Every structure is written in structure tokens, then in C-alpha cells.
Amino acid sequence: MSRAGVAAAALLALLGCGGTTDPAALPTPDTVIRLLEQGSGSNIAATADGAADPRLRPHVYPLSPVQTAHAVVDAIDSLPRWEVIAGRDGVIWATRRTRLFRFVDDVYLLLLPAHDSTVVFARSASRVGRGDMGQNRRNLGELWEAMGKRVNGKR
């Protein structure tokens, strides 16, 4: 890569890290539902009933919403480059930074009670760019795997 290309990539990386993550900006459950209804795109991965990709299916956990929220936070805390930003009213907001350029992806989780369990819907979206090369789907897969370890004891 040329010197100009390296400089452009470095500038892009710095711009991708910009912006603050204000916990007061936590979306409401209705806002998360609207975001989920928009579906997945080139730089967004959102869960939907009946999705072909298992990473894009909502997950059901045999726990109360409060227990599930604790499991989600524990799972996120166990993952590198992930951070819980805020949570309230069944919504958890986390971020994940990419390894190389430190781009930030916002991950919103919506926990809904269902009989004696909790259904978790999720949306992972890049803050910058038009394509994520599959990173947001990998984010959700990484989260579901960590949740499986917390809830089911899977290794």
C-alpha cells in the first residue's frame, strides 16, 4: 500500500473511532423494535423470526428477563473489545470495536418475556461505512456463543 493509502486508512480509522457513546442515548424498546423491523443490510445484522442464518434468529433462554439481562452482561464482559454502554426497560446497548481499525459497531438487544423464558432480539450496526464484510453477523454469532456458555454451560 502506498504512503497516501496508509495515511488515508489511518485517517479513516480515526474518524471511525470518533463520536461519544452517551448512555443517555439508550433507545426505547419501541425504537429497537422499529430498528429490527428495518431488517439486515450491507452493514447491519438484525434478528428476525424464520431467518435462514442462525445468527440472525432471536434466541430464547429459559430464564427470567432479569436473569437473562445478567447473563447478557456477563457474556459481553467476557468478550474482547465489547463493552456494555447502558441498559433499561428490556434494552441493552453494547458496542464492539474491530481489532485493526477500531471501528465501532452498536449492538442493541431487546429482551422480551415469553411464559417462563425470555426471547432476545438483537441488532448490530456499523457506525460508519456502507459495508461491513460480514462483521455484524459475526458480532451476533460471537454474542450467541458467549450466551450459550453462560446459560447452557456449553464450551
CSV table of N, CA and C in Angstrom, one decimal:
chain,number,residue,atom,x,y,z
A,1,MET,N,0.9,-1.2,0.0
A,1,MET,CA,0.0,0.0,0.0
A,1,MET,C,0.9,1.2,0.0
A,2,SER,N,0.5,2.2,-0.8
A,2,SER,CA,1.3,3.5,-0.8
A,2,SER,C,1.2,4.2,0.5
A,3,ARG,N,2.1,5.2,0.6
A,3,ARG,CA,2.1,6.1,1.8
A,3,ARG,C,0.8,6.8,1.9
A,4,ALA,N,0.3,7.3,0.8
A,4,ALA,CA,-1.0,8.0,0.8
A,4,ALA,C,-2.2,7.1,1.2
A,5,GLY,N,-2.1,5.8,0.8
A,5,GLY,CA,-3.1,4.9,1.1
A,5,GLY,C,-3.1,4.6,2.6
A,6,VAL,N,-1.9,4.4,3.2
A,6,VAL,CA,-1.7,4.2,4.6
A,6,VAL,C,-2.3,5.4,5.4
A,7,ALA,N,-1.9,6.6,4.9
A,7,ALA,CA,-2.4,7.8,5.6
A,7,ALA,C,-3.9,7.9,5.5
A,8,ALA,N,-4.5,7.6,4.4
A,8,ALA,CA,-6.0,7.6,4.2
A,8,ALA,C,-6.6,6.6,5.1
A,9,ALA,N,-6.1,5.4,5.2
A,9,ALA,CA,-6.6,4.4,6.1
A,9,ALA,C,-6.5,4.8,7.6
A,10,ALA,N,-5.4,5.4,7.9
A,10,ALA,CA,-5.3,5.9,9.3
A,10,ALA,C,-6.3,7.0,9.6
A,11,LEU,N,-6.5,7.9,8.7
A,11,LEU,CA,-7.5,8.9,8.9
A,11,LEU,C,-8.9,8.3,9.0
A,12,LEU,N,-9.2,7.4,8.2
A,12,LEU,CA,-10.5,6.7,8.2
A,12,LEU,C,-10.7,6.0,9.5
A,13,ALA,N,-9.6,5.4,10.0
A,13,ALA,CA,-9.7,4.7,11.3
A,13,ALA,C,-10.0,5.7,12.4
A,14,LEU,N,-9.3,6.8,12.4
A,14,LEU,CA,-9.6,7.8,13.4
A,14,LEU,C,-11.0,8.4,13.4
A,15,LEU,N,-11.5,8.6,12.2
A,15,LEU,CA,-12.9,9.0,12.0
A,15,LEU,C,-13.9,8.0,12.5
A,16,GLY,N,-13.6,6.7,12.3
A,16,GLY,CA,-14.4,5.6,12.7
A,16,GLY,C,-14.5,5.5,14.2
A,17,CYS,N,-13.5,5.9,14.9
A,17,CYS,CA,-13.4,5.9,16.4
A,17,CYS,C,-14.1,7.1,17.0
A,18,GLY,N,-14.4,8.1,16.2
A,18,GLY,CA,-14.9,9.3,16.7
A,18,GLY,C,-16.3,9.1,17.3
A,19,GLY,N,-16.8,10.2,17.9
A,19,GLY,CA,-18.1,10.2,18.5
A,19,GLY,C,-18.0,9.6,19.9
A,20,THR,N,-19.0,10.1,20.7
A,20,THR,CA,-19.0,9.6,22.1
A,20,THR,C,-20.2,8.6,22.2
A,21,THR,N,-20.1,7.8,23.2
A,21,THR,CA,-21.1,6.8,23.5
A,21,THR,C,-21.8,7.3,24.7
A,22,ASP,N,-22.9,8.0,24.6
A,22,ASP,CA,-23.6,8.6,25.7
A,22,ASP,C,-24.7,7.6,26.2
A,23,PRO,N,-24.6,7.1,27.4
A,23,PRO,CA,-25.6,6.2,27.9
A,23,PRO,C,-27.0,6.7,27.9
A,24,ALA,N,-27.1,8.1,28.0
A,24,ALA,CA,-28.4,8.7,27.9
A,24,ALA,C,-29.1,8.5,26.6
A,25,ALA,N,-28.4,8.1,25.6
A,25,ALA,CA,-28.9,7.9,24.2
A,25,ALA,C,-29.5,6.5,24.0
A,26,LEU,N,-29.6,5.7,25.1
A,26,LEU,CA,-30.2,4.4,25.0
A,26,LEU,C,-31.6,4.4,24.4
A,27,PRO,N,-31.8,3.7,23.3
A,27,PRO,CA,-33.1,3.7,22.7
A,27,PRO,C,-34.2,3.0,23.6
A,28,THR,N,-35.4,3.4,23.3
A,28,THR,CA,-36.6,2.8,24.0
A,28,THR,C,-36.8,1.4,23.3
A,29,PRO,N,-37.6,0.6,24.0
A,29,PRO,CA,-38.0,-0.7,23.4
A,29,PRO,C,-38.7,-0.5,22.0
A,30,ASP,N,-39.6,0.5,21.9
A,30,ASP,CA,-40.2,0.7,20.7
A,30,ASP,C,-39.3,1.1,19.5
A,31,THR,N,-38.3,1.9,19.9
A,31,THR,CA,-37.3,2.3,18.9
A,31,THR,C,-36.5,1.1,18.4
A,32,VAL,N,-36.1,0.2,19.3
A,32,VAL,CA,-35.4,-1.0,19.0
A,32,VAL,C,-36.3,-1.9,18.1
A,33,ILE,N,-37.5,-2.0,18.4
A,33,ILE,CA,-38.5,-2.8,17.5
A,33,ILE,C,-38.5,-2.2,16.1
A,34,ARG,N,-38.6,-0.9,16.0
A,34,ARG,CA,-38.6,-0.3,14.7
A,34,ARG,C,-37.2,-0.5,13.9
A,35,LEU,N,-36.1,-0.5,14.6
A,35,LEU,CA,-34.8,-0.8,14.0
A,35,LEU,C,-34.8,-2.3,13.5
A,36,LEU,N,-35.3,-3.2,14.4
A,36,LEU,CA,-35.3,-4.6,14.0
A,36,LEU,C,-36.2,-4.8,12.7
A,37,GLU,N,-37.3,-4.1,12.7
A,37,GLU,CA,-38.2,-4.2,11.5
A,37,GLU,C,-37.6,-3.8,10.2
A,38,GLN,N,-36.6,-2.9,10.3
A,38,GLN,CA,-35.9,-2.5,9.1
A,38,GLN,C,-35.1,-3.6,8.5
A,39,GLY,N,-34.8,-4.6,9.3
A,39,GLY,CA,-34.0,-5.8,8.8
A,39,GLY,C,-32.5,-5.6,8.7
A,40,SER,N,-31.9,-6.5,8.0
A,40,SER,CA,-30.5,-6.5,7.8
A,40,SER,C,-30.1,-5.8,6.5
A,41,GLY,N,-28.9,-5.4,6.4
A,41,GLY,CA,-28.4,-4.7,5.2
A,41,GLY,C,-26.9,-4.9,5.1
A,42,SER,N,-26.3,-4.1,4.2
A,42,SER,CA,-24.9,-4.3,4.0
A,42,SER,C,-24.0,-4.0,5.1
A,43,ASN,N,-24.4,-3.3,6.1
A,43,ASN,CA,-23.6,-3.0,7.3
A,43,ASN,C,-24.5,-3.1,8.6
A,44,ILE,N,-25.6,-3.9,8.5
A,44,ILE,CA,-26.5,-4.1,9.6
A,44,ILE,C,-26.8,-5.6,9.6
A,45,ALA,N,-26.9,-6.2,10.8
A,45,ALA,CA,-27.4,-7.5,11.0
A,45,ALA,C,-28.5,-7.4,12.1
A,46,ALA,N,-29.7,-7.9,11.8
A,46,ALA,CA,-30.8,-7.8,12.7
A,46,ALA,C,-31.5,-9.2,12.7
A,47,THR,N,-31.9,-9.6,13.9
A,47,THR,CA,-32.6,-10.8,14.1
A,47,THR,C,-34.0,-10.7,13.5
A,48,ALA,N,-34.5,-11.8,13.0
A,48,ALA,CA,-35.9,-11.9,12.5
A,48,ALA,C,-36.4,-13.3,12.6
A,49,ASP,N,-37.6,-13.5,13.0
A,49,ASP,CA,-38.2,-14.9,13.0
A,49,ASP,C,-38.0,-15.5,11.7
A,50,GLY,N,-37.6,-16.8,11.7
A,50,GLY,CA,-37.5,-17.5,10.5
A,50,GLY,C,-36.3,-17.2,9.6
A,51,ALA,N,-35.3,-16.5,10.1
A,51,ALA,CA,-34.1,-16.2,9.4
A,51,ALA,C,-33.4,-17.5,9.0
A,52,ALA,N,-32.8,-17.5,7.8
A,52,ALA,CA,-32.1,-18.7,7.4
A,52,ALA,C,-30.8,-18.9,8.1
A,53,ASP,N,-30.1,-17.7,8.4
A,53,ASP,CA,-28.8,-17.7,9.1
A,53,ASP,C,-29.1,-17.8,10.6
A,54,PRO,N,-28.6,-18.9,11.3
A,54,PRO,CA,-28.9,-19.0,12.8
A,54,PRO,C,-28.4,-17.8,13.6
A,55,ARG,N,-27.5,-17.1,13.1
A,55,ARG,CA,-27.0,-15.9,13.8
A,55,ARG,C,-28.1,-14.8,13.8
A,56,LEU,N,-29.0,-14.9,12.9
A,56,LEU,CA,-30.0,-13.8,12.7
A,56,LEU,C,-31.3,-14.3,13.2
A,57,ARG,N,-31.4,-15.3,14.0
A,57,ARG,CA,-32.6,-15.7,14.6
A,57,ARG,C,-32.6,-15.2,16.1
A,58,PRO,N,-33.8,-14.8,16.6
A,58,PRO,CA,-33.9,-14.5,18.0
A,58,PRO,C,-33.6,-15.7,18.8
A,59,HIS,N,-33.1,-15.5,20.0
A,59,HIS,CA,-32.7,-16.7,20.9
A,59,HIS,C,-33.6,-16.6,22.1
A,60,VAL,N,-34.0,-17.8,22.5
A,60,VAL,CA,-34.9,-18.0,23.7
A,60,VAL,C,-34.1,-18.6,24.8
A,61,TYR,N,-34.1,-18.0,26.0
A,61,TYR,CA,-33.4,-18.6,27.1
A,61,TYR,C,-34.4,-18.9,28.3
A,62,PRO,N,-34.2,-20.0,28.9
A,62,PRO,CA,-35.1,-20.4,30.0
A,62,PRO,C,-34.9,-19.7,31.3
A,63,LEU,N,-34.8,-18.4,31.2
A,63,LEU,CA,-34.6,-17.5,32.4
A,63,LEU,C,-35.6,-16.4,32.4
A,64,SER,N,-35.7,-15.7,33.5
A,64,SER,CA,-36.5,-14.5,33.6
A,64,SER,C,-35.8,-13.4,32.8
A,65,PRO,N,-36.5,-12.3,32.5
A,65,PRO,CA,-35.8,-11.2,31.8
A,65,PRO,C,-34.6,-10.7,32.6
A,66,VAL,N,-34.8,-10.6,34.0
A,66,VAL,CA,-33.7,-10.1,34.8
A,66,VAL,C,-32.5,-11.0,34.8
A,67,GLN,N,-32.7,-12.3,34.9
A,67,GLN,CA,-31.7,-13.3,34.8
A,67,GLN,C,-31.0,-13.3,33.5
A,68,THR,N,-31.8,-13.1,32.4
A,68,THR,CA,-31.2,-13.1,31.1
A,68,THR,C,-30.4,-11.8,30.9
A,69,ALA,N,-30.8,-10.7,31.4
A,69,ALA,CA,-30.0,-9.5,31.3
A,69,ALA,C,-28.7,-9.6,32.0
A,70,HIS,N,-28.7,-10.3,33.2
A,70,HIS,CA,-27.4,-10.5,33.9
A,70,HIS,C,-26.5,-11.5,33.0
A,71,ALA,N,-27.1,-12.5,32.4
A,71,ALA,CA,-26.3,-13.4,31.6
A,71,ALA,C,-25.8,-12.6,30.4
A,72,VAL,N,-26.6,-11.7,29.8
A,72,VAL,CA,-26.1,-11.0,28.6
A,72,VAL,C,-24.9,-10.1,29.0
A,73,VAL,N,-25.0,-9.4,30.1
A,73,VAL,CA,-23.9,-8.5,30.6
A,73,VAL,C,-22.7,-9.4,30.9
A,74,ASP,N,-22.8,-10.5,31.6
A,74,ASP,CA,-21.7,-11.4,31.8
A,74,ASP,C,-21.1,-11.9,30.6
A,75,ALA,N,-21.9,-12.2,29.6
A,75,ALA,CA,-21.4,-12.7,28.3
A,75,ALA,C,-20.6,-11.6,27.6
A,76,ILE,N,-21.1,-10.4,27.6
A,76,ILE,CA,-20.4,-9.3,26.9
A,76,ILE,C,-19.2,-9.0,27.6
A,77,ASP,N,-19.2,-9.0,28.9
A,77,ASP,CA,-18.0,-8.7,29.7
A,77,ASP,C,-16.9,-9.7,29.4
A,78,SER,N,-17.2,-10.9,29.0
A,78,SER,CA,-16.2,-12.0,28.7
A,78,SER,C,-15.6,-11.8,27.3
A,79,LEU,N,-16.2,-11.0,26.5
A,79,LEU,CA,-15.7,-10.9,25.1
A,79,LEU,C,-14.7,-9.7,24.9
A,80,PRO,N,-13.6,-10.0,24.2
A,80,PRO,CA,-12.7,-8.9,24.0
A,80,PRO,C,-13.3,-7.8,23.0
A,81,ARG,N,-13.0,-6.6,23.3
A,81,ARG,CA,-13.4,-5.4,22.5
A,81,ARG,C,-14.9,-5.1,22.6
A,82,TRP,N,-15.6,-5.7,23.5
A,82,TRP,CA,-17.0,-5.5,23.7
A,82,TRP,C,-17.2,-4.7,25.0
A,83,GLU,N,-18.2,-3.8,25.0
A,83,GLU,CA,-18.5,-3.0,26.2
A,83,GLU,C,-20.0,-2.8,26.3
A,84,VAL,N,-20.5,-3.0,27.5
A,84,VAL,CA,-21.9,-2.6,27.8
A,84,VAL,C,-22.0,-1.1,28.1
A,85,ILE,N,-22.8,-0.4,27.3
A,85,ILE,CA,-22.9,1.0,27.5
A,85,ILE,C,-24.0,1.4,28.5
A,86,ALA,N,-25.2,0.8,28.3
A,86,ALA,CA,-26.4,1.1,29.1
A,86,ALA,C,-27.4,0.0,29.0
A,87,GLY,N,-28.4,0.0,29.9
A,87,GLY,CA,-29.5,-0.9,29.8
A,87,GLY,C,-30.6,-0.4,30.7
A,88,ARG,N,-31.8,-0.6,30.2
A,88,ARG,CA,-33.0,-0.2,30.9
A,88,ARG,C,-34.3,-0.7,30.1
A,89,ASP,N,-35.3,-1.1,30.8
A,89,ASP,CA,-36.6,-1.4,30.2
A,89,ASP,C,-36.5,-2.5,29.2
A,90,GLY,N,-35.6,-3.5,29.4
A,90,GLY,CA,-35.5,-4.6,28.5
A,90,GLY,C,-34.6,-4.4,27.3
A,91,VAL,N,-33.9,-3.2,27.3
A,91,VAL,CA,-33.0,-2.9,26.2
A,91,VAL,C,-31.6,-2.8,26.8
A,92,ILE,N,-30.7,-3.5,26.1
A,92,ILE,CA,-29.2,-3.4,26.5
A,92,ILE,C,-28.5,-2.9,25.3
A,93,TRP,N,-27.7,-1.9,25.5
A,93,TRP,CA,-26.8,-1.3,24.4
A,93,TRP,C,-25.4,-1.6,24.7
A,94,ALA,N,-24.7,-2.3,23.7
A,94,ALA,CA,-23.3,-2.6,23.8
A,94,ALA,C,-22.6,-2.1,22.6
A,95,THR,N,-21.3,-2.0,22.7
A,95,THR,CA,-20.5,-1.7,21.5
A,95,THR,C,-19.4,-2.8,21.3
A,96,ARG,N,-19.0,-2.9,20.1
A,96,ARG,CA,-17.8,-3.8,19.8
A,96,ARG,C,-16.9,-3.1,18.8
A,97,ARG,N,-15.6,-3.0,19.2
A,97,ARG,CA,-14.6,-2.4,18.3
A,97,ARG,C,-13.9,-3.4,17.5
A,98,THR,N,-13.7,-3.1,16.2
A,98,THR,CA,-12.9,-4.0,15.4
A,98,THR,C,-11.5,-4.0,15.8
A,99,ARG,N,-10.8,-5.0,15.5
A,99,ARG,CA,-9.4,-5.2,16.0
A,99,ARG,C,-8.5,-4.2,15.3
A,100,LEU,N,-8.5,-4.1,14.0
A,100,LEU,CA,-7.4,-3.4,13.3
A,100,LEU,C,-7.7,-1.9,13.3
A,101,PHE,N,-8.8,-1.4,12.8
A,101,PHE,CA,-9.1,0.0,12.7
A,101,PHE,C,-9.9,0.6,13.8
A,102,ARG,N,-10.3,-0.3,14.8
A,102,ARG,CA,-11.1,0.1,16.0
A,102,ARG,C,-12.4,0.8,15.6
A,103,PHE,N,-13.0,0.4,14.5
A,103,PHE,CA,-14.4,0.9,14.1
A,103,PHE,C,-15.3,0.4,15.2
A,104,VAL,N,-16.4,1.2,15.5
A,104,VAL,CA,-17.4,0.8,16.5
A,104,VAL,C,-18.6,0.3,15.8
A,105,ASP,N,-19.1,-0.8,16.3
A,105,ASP,CA,-20.4,-1.3,15.9
A,105,ASP,C,-21.3,-1.2,17.2
A,106,ASP,N,-22.5,-0.7,17.0
A,106,ASP,CA,-23.5,-0.6,18.1
A,106,ASP,C,-24.4,-1.9,18.0
A,107,VAL,N,-24.5,-2.5,19.2
A,107,VAL,CA,-25.4,-3.7,19.3
A,107,VAL,C,-26.5,-3.4,20.3
A,108,TYR,N,-27.7,-3.5,19.8
A,108,TYR,CA,-28.9,-3.3,20.7
A,108,TYR,C,-29.6,-4.7,20.9
A,109,LEU,N,-29.9,-5.0,22.1
A,109,LEU,CA,-30.6,-6.2,22.5
A,109,LEU,C,-31.9,-5.9,23.1
A,110,LEU,N,-32.9,-6.6,22.7
A,110,LEU,CA,-34.3,-6.4,23.3
A,110,LEU,C,-34.7,-7.7,23.9
A,111,LEU,N,-34.9,-7.6,25.2
A,111,LEU,CA,-35.3,-8.8,26.0
A,111,LEU,C,-36.8,-8.8,26.2
A,112,LEU,N,-37.5,-9.8,25.7
A,112,LEU,CA,-39.0,-9.8,25.9
A,112,LEU,C,-39.4,-11.1,26.6
A,113,PRO,N,-40.2,-10.9,27.7
A,113,PRO,CA,-40.6,-12.1,28.4
A,113,PRO,C,-41.6,-13.0,27.6
A,114,ALA,N,-41.5,-14.3,27.7
A,114,ALA,CA,-42.3,-15.2,27.0
A,114,ALA,C,-42.6,-16.4,27.9
A,115,HIS,N,-43.7,-16.5,28.6
A,115,HIS,CA,-44.0,-17.5,29.5
A,115,HIS,C,-43.0,-17.6,30.6
A,116,ASP,N,-42.3,-18.7,30.6
A,116,ASP,CA,-41.2,-18.9,31.7
A,116,ASP,C,-39.8,-18.8,31.1
A,117,SER,N,-39.7,-18.0,30.0
A,117,SER,CA,-38.4,-17.7,29.4
A,117,SER,C,-38.3,-16.3,28.9
A,118,THR,N,-37.2,-16.0,28.2
A,118,THR,CA,-37.0,-14.7,27.6
A,118,THR,C,-36.5,-14.8,26.2
A,119,VAL,N,-37.1,-14.1,25.3
A,119,VAL,CA,-36.7,-14.0,23.9
A,119,VAL,C,-35.8,-12.8,23.8
A,120,VAL,N,-34.6,-13.0,23.1
A,120,VAL,CA,-33.7,-12.0,22.9
A,120,VAL,C,-33.5,-11.7,21.4
A,121,PHE,N,-33.9,-10.5,21.1
A,121,PHE,CA,-33.7,-10.0,19.7
A,121,PHE,C,-32.5,-9.1,19.7
A,122,ALA,N,-31.8,-9.0,18.6
A,122,ALA,CA,-30.5,-8.3,18.5
A,122,ALA,C,-30.4,-7.6,17.2
A,123,ARG,N,-29.6,-6.5,17.2
A,123,ARG,CA,-29.3,-5.7,16.0
A,123,ARG,C,-27.9,-5.2,16.2
A,124,SER,N,-27.0,-5.5,15.3
A,124,SER,CA,-25.6,-5.0,15.3
A,124,SER,C,-25.4,-4.2,14.0
A,125,ALA,N,-25.0,-2.9,14.2
A,125,ALA,CA,-24.8,-2.0,13.1
A,125,ALA,C,-23.5,-1.2,13.1
A,126,SER,N,-22.9,-1.1,12.0
A,126,SER,CA,-21.7,-0.3,11.9
A,126,SER,C,-22.0,1.2,12.0
A,127,ARG,N,-21.2,1.9,12.7
A,127,ARG,CA,-21.4,3.4,12.7
A,127,ARG,C,-21.0,4.1,11.5
A,128,VAL,N,-20.0,3.6,10.8
A,128,VAL,CA,-19.5,4.2,9.6
A,128,VAL,C,-19.4,3.1,8.5
A,129,GLY,N,-19.4,3.6,7.2
A,129,GLY,CA,-19.2,2.7,6.1
A,129,GLY,C,-20.5,2.2,5.5
A,130,ARG,N,-20.4,1.6,4.3
A,130,ARG,CA,-21.5,1.1,3.6
A,130,ARG,C,-21.6,-0.4,3.6
A,131,GLY,N,-20.5,-1.0,4.0
A,131,GLY,CA,-20.4,-2.5,4.0
A,131,GLY,C,-19.5,-2.9,5.2
A,132,ASP,N,-19.8,-4.0,5.8
A,132,ASP,CA,-19.1,-4.5,6.9
A,132,ASP,C,-18.3,-5.8,6.7
A,133,MET,N,-18.4,-6.3,5.5
A,133,MET,CA,-17.7,-7.6,5.2
A,133,MET,C,-18.2,-8.7,6.1
A,134,GLY,N,-19.4,-8.7,6.6
A,134,GLY,CA,-20.0,-9.7,7.5
A,134,GLY,C,-19.7,-9.6,8.9
A,135,GLN,N,-19.1,-8.5,9.3
A,135,GLN,CA,-18.7,-8.3,10.7
A,135,GLN,C,-19.9,-8.3,11.7
A,136,ASN,N,-21.0,-7.6,11.3
A,136,ASN,CA,-22.1,-7.5,12.2
A,136,ASN,C,-22.8,-8.9,12.4
A,137,ARG,N,-22.8,-9.7,11.4
A,137,ARG,CA,-23.3,-11.1,11.6
A,137,ARG,C,-22.4,-11.9,12.6
A,138,ARG,N,-21.1,-11.7,12.4
A,138,ARG,CA,-20.1,-12.3,13.3
A,138,ARG,C,-20.3,-11.8,14.7
A,139,ASN,N,-20.6,-10.5,14.8
A,139,ASN,CA,-20.8,-10.0,16.2
A,139,ASN,C,-21.9,-10.7,16.9
A,140,LEU,N,-23.0,-10.9,16.2
A,140,LEU,CA,-24.2,-11.6,16.8
A,140,LEU,C,-23.8,-13.1,17.0
A,141,GLY,N,-23.1,-13.7,16.1
A,141,GLY,CA,-22.7,-15.1,16.4
A,141,GLY,C,-21.8,-15.2,17.6
A,142,GLU,N,-20.9,-14.3,17.8
A,142,GLU,CA,-20.0,-14.2,18.9
A,142,GLU,C,-20.8,-14.1,20.2
A,143,LEU,N,-21.8,-13.2,20.2
A,143,LEU,CA,-22.6,-13.0,21.3
A,143,LEU,C,-23.5,-14.2,21.7
A,144,TRP,N,-24.1,-14.8,20.7
A,144,TRP,CA,-24.9,-16.0,21.0
A,144,TRP,C,-24.0,-17.1,21.5
A,145,GLU,N,-22.8,-17.3,21.0
A,145,GLU,CA,-21.9,-18.3,21.5
A,145,GLU,C,-21.6,-18.1,23.0
A,146,ALA,N,-21.3,-16.8,23.3
A,146,ALA,CA,-21.0,-16.5,24.7
A,146,ALA,C,-22.2,-16.6,25.6
A,147,MET,N,-23.4,-16.3,25.1
A,147,MET,CA,-24.6,-16.6,25.9
A,147,MET,C,-24.8,-18.0,26.1
A,148,GLY,N,-24.6,-18.9,25.1
A,148,GLY,CA,-24.7,-20.3,25.3
A,148,GLY,C,-23.8,-20.8,26.4
A,149,LYS,N,-22.6,-20.3,26.4
A,149,LYS,CA,-21.7,-20.7,27.5
A,149,LYS,C,-22.2,-20.3,28.9
A,150,ARG,N,-22.8,-19.1,29.0
A,150,ARG,CA,-23.3,-18.6,30.2
A,150,ARG,C,-24.6,-19.4,30.7
A,151,VAL,N,-25.5,-19.6,29.7
A,151,VAL,CA,-26.8,-20.1,30.1
A,151,VAL,C,-26.8,-21.7,30.1
A,152,ASN,N,-26.2,-22.3,29.1
A,152,ASN,CA,-26.3,-23.7,28.9
A,152,ASN,C,-25.0,-24.4,29.4
A,153,GLY,N,-24.0,-23.7,29.7
A,153,GLY,CA,-22.7,-24.3,30.1
A,153,GLY,C,-22.0,-24.9,29.0
A,154,LYS,N,-22.4,-24.5,27.7
A,154,LYS,CA,-21.7,-25.1,26.5
A,154,LYS,C,-20.3,-24.5,26.4
A,155,ARG,N,-19.3,-25.3,26.1
A,155,ARG,CA,-17.9,-24.9,25.9
A,155,ARG,C,-17.5,-25.0,24.5
